[in-house]
XYZ file of C-alpha atoms in Angstrom:
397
model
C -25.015 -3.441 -29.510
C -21.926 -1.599 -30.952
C -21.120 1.359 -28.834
C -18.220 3.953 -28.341
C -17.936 2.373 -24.859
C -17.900 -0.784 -26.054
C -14.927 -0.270 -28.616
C -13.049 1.475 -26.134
C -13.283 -1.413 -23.202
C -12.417 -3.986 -26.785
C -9.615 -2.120 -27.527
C -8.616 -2.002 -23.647
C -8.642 -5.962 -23.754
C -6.648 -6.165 -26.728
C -2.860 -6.401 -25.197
C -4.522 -8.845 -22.416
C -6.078 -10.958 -25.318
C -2.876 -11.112 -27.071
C -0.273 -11.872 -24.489
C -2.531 -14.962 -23.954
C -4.027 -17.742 -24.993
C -5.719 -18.762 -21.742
C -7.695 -15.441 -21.974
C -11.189 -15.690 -23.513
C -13.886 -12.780 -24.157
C -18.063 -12.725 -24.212
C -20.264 -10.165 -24.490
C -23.458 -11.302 -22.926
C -27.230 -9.381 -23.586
C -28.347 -9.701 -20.031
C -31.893 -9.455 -20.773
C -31.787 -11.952 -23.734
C -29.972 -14.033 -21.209
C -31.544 -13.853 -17.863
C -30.310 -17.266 -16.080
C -26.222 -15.731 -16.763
C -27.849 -12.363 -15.641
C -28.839 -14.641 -11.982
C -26.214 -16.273 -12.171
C -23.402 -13.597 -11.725
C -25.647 -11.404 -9.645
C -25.578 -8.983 -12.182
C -27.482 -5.707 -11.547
C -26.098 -3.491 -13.784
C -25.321 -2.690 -17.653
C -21.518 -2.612 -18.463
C -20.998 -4.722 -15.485
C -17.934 -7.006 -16.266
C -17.490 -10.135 -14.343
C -13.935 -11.963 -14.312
C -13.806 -15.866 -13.672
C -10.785 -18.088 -13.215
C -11.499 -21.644 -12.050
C -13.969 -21.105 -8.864
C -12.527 -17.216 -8.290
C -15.122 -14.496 -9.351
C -14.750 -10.792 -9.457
C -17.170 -8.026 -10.448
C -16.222 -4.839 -11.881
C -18.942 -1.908 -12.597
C -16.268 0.681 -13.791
C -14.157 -1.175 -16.170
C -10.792 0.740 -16.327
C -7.167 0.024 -16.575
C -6.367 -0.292 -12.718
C -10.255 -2.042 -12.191
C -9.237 -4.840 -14.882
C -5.970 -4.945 -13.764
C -6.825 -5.426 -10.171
C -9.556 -7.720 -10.885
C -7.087 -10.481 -12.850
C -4.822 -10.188 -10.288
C -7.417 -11.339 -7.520
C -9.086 -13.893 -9.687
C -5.692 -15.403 -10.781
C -4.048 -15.566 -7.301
C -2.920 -19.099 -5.973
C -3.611 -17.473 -2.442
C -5.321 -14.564 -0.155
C -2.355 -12.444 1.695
C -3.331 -11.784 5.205
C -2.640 -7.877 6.616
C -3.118 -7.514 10.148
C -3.939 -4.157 11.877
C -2.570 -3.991 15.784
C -4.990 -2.555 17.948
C -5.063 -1.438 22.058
C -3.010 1.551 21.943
C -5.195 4.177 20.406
C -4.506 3.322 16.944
C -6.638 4.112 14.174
C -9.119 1.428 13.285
C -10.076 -0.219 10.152
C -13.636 -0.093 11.560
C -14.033 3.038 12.378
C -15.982 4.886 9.854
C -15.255 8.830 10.751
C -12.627 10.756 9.569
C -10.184 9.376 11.815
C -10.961 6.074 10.818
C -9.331 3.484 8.606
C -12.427 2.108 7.158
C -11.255 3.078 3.775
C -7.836 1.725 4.041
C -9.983 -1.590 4.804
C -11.813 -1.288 1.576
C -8.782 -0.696 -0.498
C -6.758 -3.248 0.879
C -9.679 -6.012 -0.137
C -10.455 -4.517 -3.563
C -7.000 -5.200 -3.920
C -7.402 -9.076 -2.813
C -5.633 -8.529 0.572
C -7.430 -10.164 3.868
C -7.623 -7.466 6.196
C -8.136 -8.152 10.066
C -7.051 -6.297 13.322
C -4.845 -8.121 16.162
C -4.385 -7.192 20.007
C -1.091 -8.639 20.095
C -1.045 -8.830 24.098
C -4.032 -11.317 23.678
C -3.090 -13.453 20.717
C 0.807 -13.393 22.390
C 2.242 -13.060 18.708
C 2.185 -12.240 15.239
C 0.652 -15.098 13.222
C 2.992 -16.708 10.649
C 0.197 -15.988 7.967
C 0.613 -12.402 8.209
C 2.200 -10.860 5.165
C 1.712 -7.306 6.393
C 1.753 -6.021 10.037
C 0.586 -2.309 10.130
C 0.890 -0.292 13.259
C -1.538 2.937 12.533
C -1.085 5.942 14.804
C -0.383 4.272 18.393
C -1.021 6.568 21.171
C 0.020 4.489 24.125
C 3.010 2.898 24.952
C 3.623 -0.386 22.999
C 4.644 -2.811 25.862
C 8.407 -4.163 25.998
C 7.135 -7.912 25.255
C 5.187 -6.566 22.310
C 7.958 -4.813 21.118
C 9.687 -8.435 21.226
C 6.844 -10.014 19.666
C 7.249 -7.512 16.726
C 10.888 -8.436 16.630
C 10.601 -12.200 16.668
C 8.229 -11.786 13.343
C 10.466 -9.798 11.903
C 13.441 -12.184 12.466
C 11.103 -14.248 10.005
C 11.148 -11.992 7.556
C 7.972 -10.355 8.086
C 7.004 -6.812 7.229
C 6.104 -4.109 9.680
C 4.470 -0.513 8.958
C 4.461 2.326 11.726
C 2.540 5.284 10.965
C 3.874 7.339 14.245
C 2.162 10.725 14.768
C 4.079 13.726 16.418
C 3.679 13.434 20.436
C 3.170 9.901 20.116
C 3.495 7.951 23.486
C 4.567 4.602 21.685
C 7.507 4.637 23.247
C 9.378 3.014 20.756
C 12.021 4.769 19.652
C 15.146 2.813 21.184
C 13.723 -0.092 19.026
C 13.412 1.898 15.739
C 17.139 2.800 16.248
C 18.143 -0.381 15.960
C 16.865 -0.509 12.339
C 18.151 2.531 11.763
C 15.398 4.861 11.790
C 15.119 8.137 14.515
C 11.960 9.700 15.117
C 13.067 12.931 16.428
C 10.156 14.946 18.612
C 9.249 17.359 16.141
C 6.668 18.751 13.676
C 7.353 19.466 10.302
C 6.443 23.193 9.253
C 5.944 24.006 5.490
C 5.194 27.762 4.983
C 4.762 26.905 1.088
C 1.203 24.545 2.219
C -0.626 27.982 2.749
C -0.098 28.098 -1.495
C -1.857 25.257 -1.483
C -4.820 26.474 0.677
C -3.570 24.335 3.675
C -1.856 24.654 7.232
C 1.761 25.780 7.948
C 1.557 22.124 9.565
C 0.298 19.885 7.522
C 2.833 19.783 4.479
C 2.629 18.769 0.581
C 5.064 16.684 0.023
C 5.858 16.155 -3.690
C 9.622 14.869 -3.794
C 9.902 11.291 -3.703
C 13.243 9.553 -3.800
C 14.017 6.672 -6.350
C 12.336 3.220 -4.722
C 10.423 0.841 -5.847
C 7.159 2.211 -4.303
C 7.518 5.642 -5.332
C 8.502 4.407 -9.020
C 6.812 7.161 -11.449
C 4.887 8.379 -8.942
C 3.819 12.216 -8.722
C 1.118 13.380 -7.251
C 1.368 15.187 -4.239
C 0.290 14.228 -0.659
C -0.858 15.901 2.172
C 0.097 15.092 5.873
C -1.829 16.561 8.360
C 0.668 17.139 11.464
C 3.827 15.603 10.476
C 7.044 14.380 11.987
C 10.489 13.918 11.267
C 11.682 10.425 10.790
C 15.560 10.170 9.326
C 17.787 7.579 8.679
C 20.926 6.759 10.755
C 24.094 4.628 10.675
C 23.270 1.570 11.115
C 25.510 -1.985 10.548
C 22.887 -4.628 10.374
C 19.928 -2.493 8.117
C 20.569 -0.539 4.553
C 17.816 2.286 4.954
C 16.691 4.507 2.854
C 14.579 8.147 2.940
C 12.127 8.177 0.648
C 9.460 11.129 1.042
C 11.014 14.130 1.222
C 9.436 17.836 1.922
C 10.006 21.108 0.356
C 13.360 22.606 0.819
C 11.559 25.722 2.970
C 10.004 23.213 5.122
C 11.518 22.294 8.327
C 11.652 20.176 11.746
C 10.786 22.373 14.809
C 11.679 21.027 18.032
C 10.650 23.422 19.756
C 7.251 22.719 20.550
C 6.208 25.532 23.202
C 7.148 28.146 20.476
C 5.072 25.960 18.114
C 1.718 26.214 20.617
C 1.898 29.880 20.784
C 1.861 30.139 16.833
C 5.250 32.145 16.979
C 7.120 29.169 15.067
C 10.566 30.476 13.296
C 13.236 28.453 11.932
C 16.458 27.905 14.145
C 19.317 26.807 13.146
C 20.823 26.156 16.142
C 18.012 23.615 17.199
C 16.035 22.764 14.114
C 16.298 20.301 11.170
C 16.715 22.186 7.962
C 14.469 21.072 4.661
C 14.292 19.333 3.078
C 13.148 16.934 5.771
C 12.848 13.497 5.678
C 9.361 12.030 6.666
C 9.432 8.205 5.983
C 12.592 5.472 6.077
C 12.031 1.856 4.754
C 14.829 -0.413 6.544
C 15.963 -3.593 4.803
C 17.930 -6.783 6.932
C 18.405 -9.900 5.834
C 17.333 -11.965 8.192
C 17.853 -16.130 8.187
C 14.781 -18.436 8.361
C 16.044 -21.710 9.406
C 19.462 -22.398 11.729
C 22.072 -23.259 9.262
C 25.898 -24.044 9.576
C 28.406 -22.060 7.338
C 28.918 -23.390 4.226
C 31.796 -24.797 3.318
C 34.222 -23.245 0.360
C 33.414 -25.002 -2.861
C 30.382 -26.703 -1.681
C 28.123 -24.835 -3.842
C 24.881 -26.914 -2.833
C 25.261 -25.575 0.856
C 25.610 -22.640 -0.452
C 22.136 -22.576 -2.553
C 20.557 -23.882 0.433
C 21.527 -21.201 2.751
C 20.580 -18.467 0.143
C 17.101 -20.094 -0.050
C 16.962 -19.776 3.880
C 17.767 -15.761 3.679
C 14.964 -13.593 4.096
C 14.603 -9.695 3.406
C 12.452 -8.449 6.648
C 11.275 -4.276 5.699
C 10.371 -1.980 8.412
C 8.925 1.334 7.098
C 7.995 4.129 9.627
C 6.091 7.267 8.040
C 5.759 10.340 10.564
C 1.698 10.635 10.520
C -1.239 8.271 10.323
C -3.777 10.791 9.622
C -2.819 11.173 5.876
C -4.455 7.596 4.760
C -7.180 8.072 7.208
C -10.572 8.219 5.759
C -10.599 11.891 5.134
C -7.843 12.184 3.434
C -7.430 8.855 1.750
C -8.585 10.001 -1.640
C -6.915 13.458 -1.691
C -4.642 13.693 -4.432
C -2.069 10.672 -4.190
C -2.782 10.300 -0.551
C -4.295 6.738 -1.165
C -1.996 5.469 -3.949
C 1.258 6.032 -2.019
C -0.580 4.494 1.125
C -1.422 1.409 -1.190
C 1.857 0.744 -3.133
C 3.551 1.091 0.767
C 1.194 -2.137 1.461
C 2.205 -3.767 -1.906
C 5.583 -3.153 -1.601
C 5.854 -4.637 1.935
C 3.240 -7.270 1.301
C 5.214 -8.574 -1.895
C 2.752 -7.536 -4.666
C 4.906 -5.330 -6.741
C 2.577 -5.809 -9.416
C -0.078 -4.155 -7.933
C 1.982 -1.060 -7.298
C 0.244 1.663 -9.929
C -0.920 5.129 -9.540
C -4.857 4.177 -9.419
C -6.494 7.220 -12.196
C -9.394 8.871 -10.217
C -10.749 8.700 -13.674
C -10.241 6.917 -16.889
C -13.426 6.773 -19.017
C -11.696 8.080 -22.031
C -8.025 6.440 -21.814
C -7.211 3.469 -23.699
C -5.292 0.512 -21.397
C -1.889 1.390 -20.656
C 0.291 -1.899 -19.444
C 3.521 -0.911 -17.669
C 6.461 -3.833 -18.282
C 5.711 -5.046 -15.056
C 2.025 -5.613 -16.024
C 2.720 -6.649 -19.497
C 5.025 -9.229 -17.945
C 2.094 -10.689 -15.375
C -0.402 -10.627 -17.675
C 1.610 -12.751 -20.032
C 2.413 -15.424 -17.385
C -0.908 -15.776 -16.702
C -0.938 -17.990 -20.115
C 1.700 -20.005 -18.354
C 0.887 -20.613 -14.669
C -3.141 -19.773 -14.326
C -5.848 -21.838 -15.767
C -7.838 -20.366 -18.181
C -11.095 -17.631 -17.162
C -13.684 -16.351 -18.914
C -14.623 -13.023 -18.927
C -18.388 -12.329 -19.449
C -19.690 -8.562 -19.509
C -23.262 -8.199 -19.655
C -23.696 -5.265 -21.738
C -26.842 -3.682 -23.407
C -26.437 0.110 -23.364
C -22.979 0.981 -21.958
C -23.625 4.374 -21.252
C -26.382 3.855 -18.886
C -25.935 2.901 -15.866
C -29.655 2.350 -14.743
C -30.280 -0.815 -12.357
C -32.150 -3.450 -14.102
């Protein structure tokens, strides 16, 4: 049946349709055919199903990020593996209150990431599997011969994410220094968040500095109880601030003023804002144990560059901001999730996800346009079936 809902998904397909020929379309009556209906497990009307070889996704709100999302899962060769580190008070990706990081969980699978959690003491290292090693909120210190576990996966060009709270007792600060990061102990203060009907301490931060995962991204975030985290000099890491707070904001150190709500700026001992909240530190790192190449030997030379790894480190002064009460506040979640793409090598998945898009036709970035059209050239064809009847209903069968 013909339908303003239906045009609009049609003409959302269109640029996927066209960039390739591997790409096929069906509308499907689910109650003229019940054995597809049973066989998809479909419950719904305007439920759209993707299907590439023995990969299946289902999709009950069909829009731009959904579709994109979905091909992107159905299509990949592999499932990336994120691992959570647990035993030191960190937030946990089973824990379902507001501290918890049950949504993170969620978000990470709907975007085709495997998500587990890792006590690092008892597995005694960092599996080579891991794309993505987060590190959310530790409380307690993280043990020396952790600390060299986390280094010995990064010298394989792994990816590491701190989210270190104010006060934390992680005790990991020497090691951040050698990557060029210093967590200073402070907490940010933004007088301007009381516009926004927040706390002095828990800024909106809406200035994001040119990277990759803040690429036309602007929506503000909140971060309850923030800290300082800056770059330094460092000869072995290029670093680089990237969230940024407003330029009345600033880094109080001193924390017994701070208690007795009597906290001014000081210029003496504070950091002036803007302030710097999050560093991502690059290093190339080598994978194998190579000998120098030698001058105009160019095929040593190719093989060494194909042994150089880029290892990224980001550290982000709170953990409460993606936790699940304030993962879906303004950009809170989006900036958390293109962070994870970024470091887990998914650039393409790196979007500002609408809250809602019912009305907007599908809007491909170059980097989407570009990945949709190689899945003509490197993915064997799907099928998309939608089982559509009334689009506007969404009434369980």
């Amino acid at each position: 049946i013909d339908s303003p809902e239906k045009k609009l998904f049609q003409g959302r397909m269109q640029s996927i349709l066209e960039s390739s020929d591997k790409v096929s379309l069906s509308f499907i009556d689910p109650d003229k055919n019940p054995a597809i209906t049973k066989q998809y497990g479909i419950t719904t009307y305007g439920t759209v199903v993707l299907e590439s070889g023995k990969k299946e996704s289902k999709i009950r709100d069909p829009n731009e990020a959904n579709l994109i999302n979905g091909i992107l899962k159905v299509t990949k060769d592999e499932q990336k593996v994120i691992r959570f580190l647990e035993g030191h008070g960190e937030k946990r990706i089973d824990d379902f209150e507001n501290q918890g990081f049950s949504t993170v969980k969620g978000a990470l699978e709907k975007d085709g990431f495997k998500v587990e959690k890792l006590l690092l003491l008892q597995s005694g290292e960092i599996p080579d599997d891991t794309e993505l090693f987060i590190i959310p909120g530790p409380e307690k210190p993280i043990l020396p011969e952790e600390q060299e576990l986390i280094q010995e996966y990064l010298d394989k060009g792994g990816s590491v994410l701190l989210l270190l709270d104010p006060q934390s007792k992680a005790g990991i600060e020497n090691f951040l220094k050698q990557w060029g990061i210093d967590t200073p102990d402070s907490f940010v203060i933004d007088p301007m968040s009381k516009l926004f009907g927040g706390d002095y301490a828990a800024p909106v931060v809406s200035q994001y500095v040119a990277h990759k995962i803040t690429s036309d991204f602007t929506l503000p975030t909140i971060f309850p109880l923030l800290r300082t985290v800056t770059a330094i000099k460092s000869t072995s890491a290029d670093t680089t601030e990237f969230l940024l707070t407003g330029a009345n904001s600033w880094g109080e150190t001193n924390l017994d003023v701070l208690k007795e709500g009597k906290s001014q700026f000081d210029e003496k001992s504070d950091i002036k804002g803007p302030v710097s909240v999050a560093v991502v530190s690059t290093r190339e790192v080598s994978t194998e144990g190579t000998k120098e190449p030698e001058k105009n030997n160019k095929s040593d030379a190719t093989a060494n560059l194909k042994n150089i790894k880029k290892a990224h480190l980001i550290v982000i002064g709170d953990s409460d901001f993606a936790g699940n009460q304030y993962f879906n506040f303004s950009g809170n979640g989006d900036l958390f999730l293109n962070i994870a793409s970024f470091l887990a090598e998914e650039e393409n998945l790196i979007s500002i996800r609408p809250k809602e898009r019912k009305n907007s036709p599908l809007s491909l970035t170059s980097d989407q346009g570009m990945l949709i059209l190689m899945l003509g050239l490197l993915t064997p064809s799907f099928v998309i079936f939608i089982g559509v009847r009334t689009w506007w209903r969404r009434r369980r069968l």
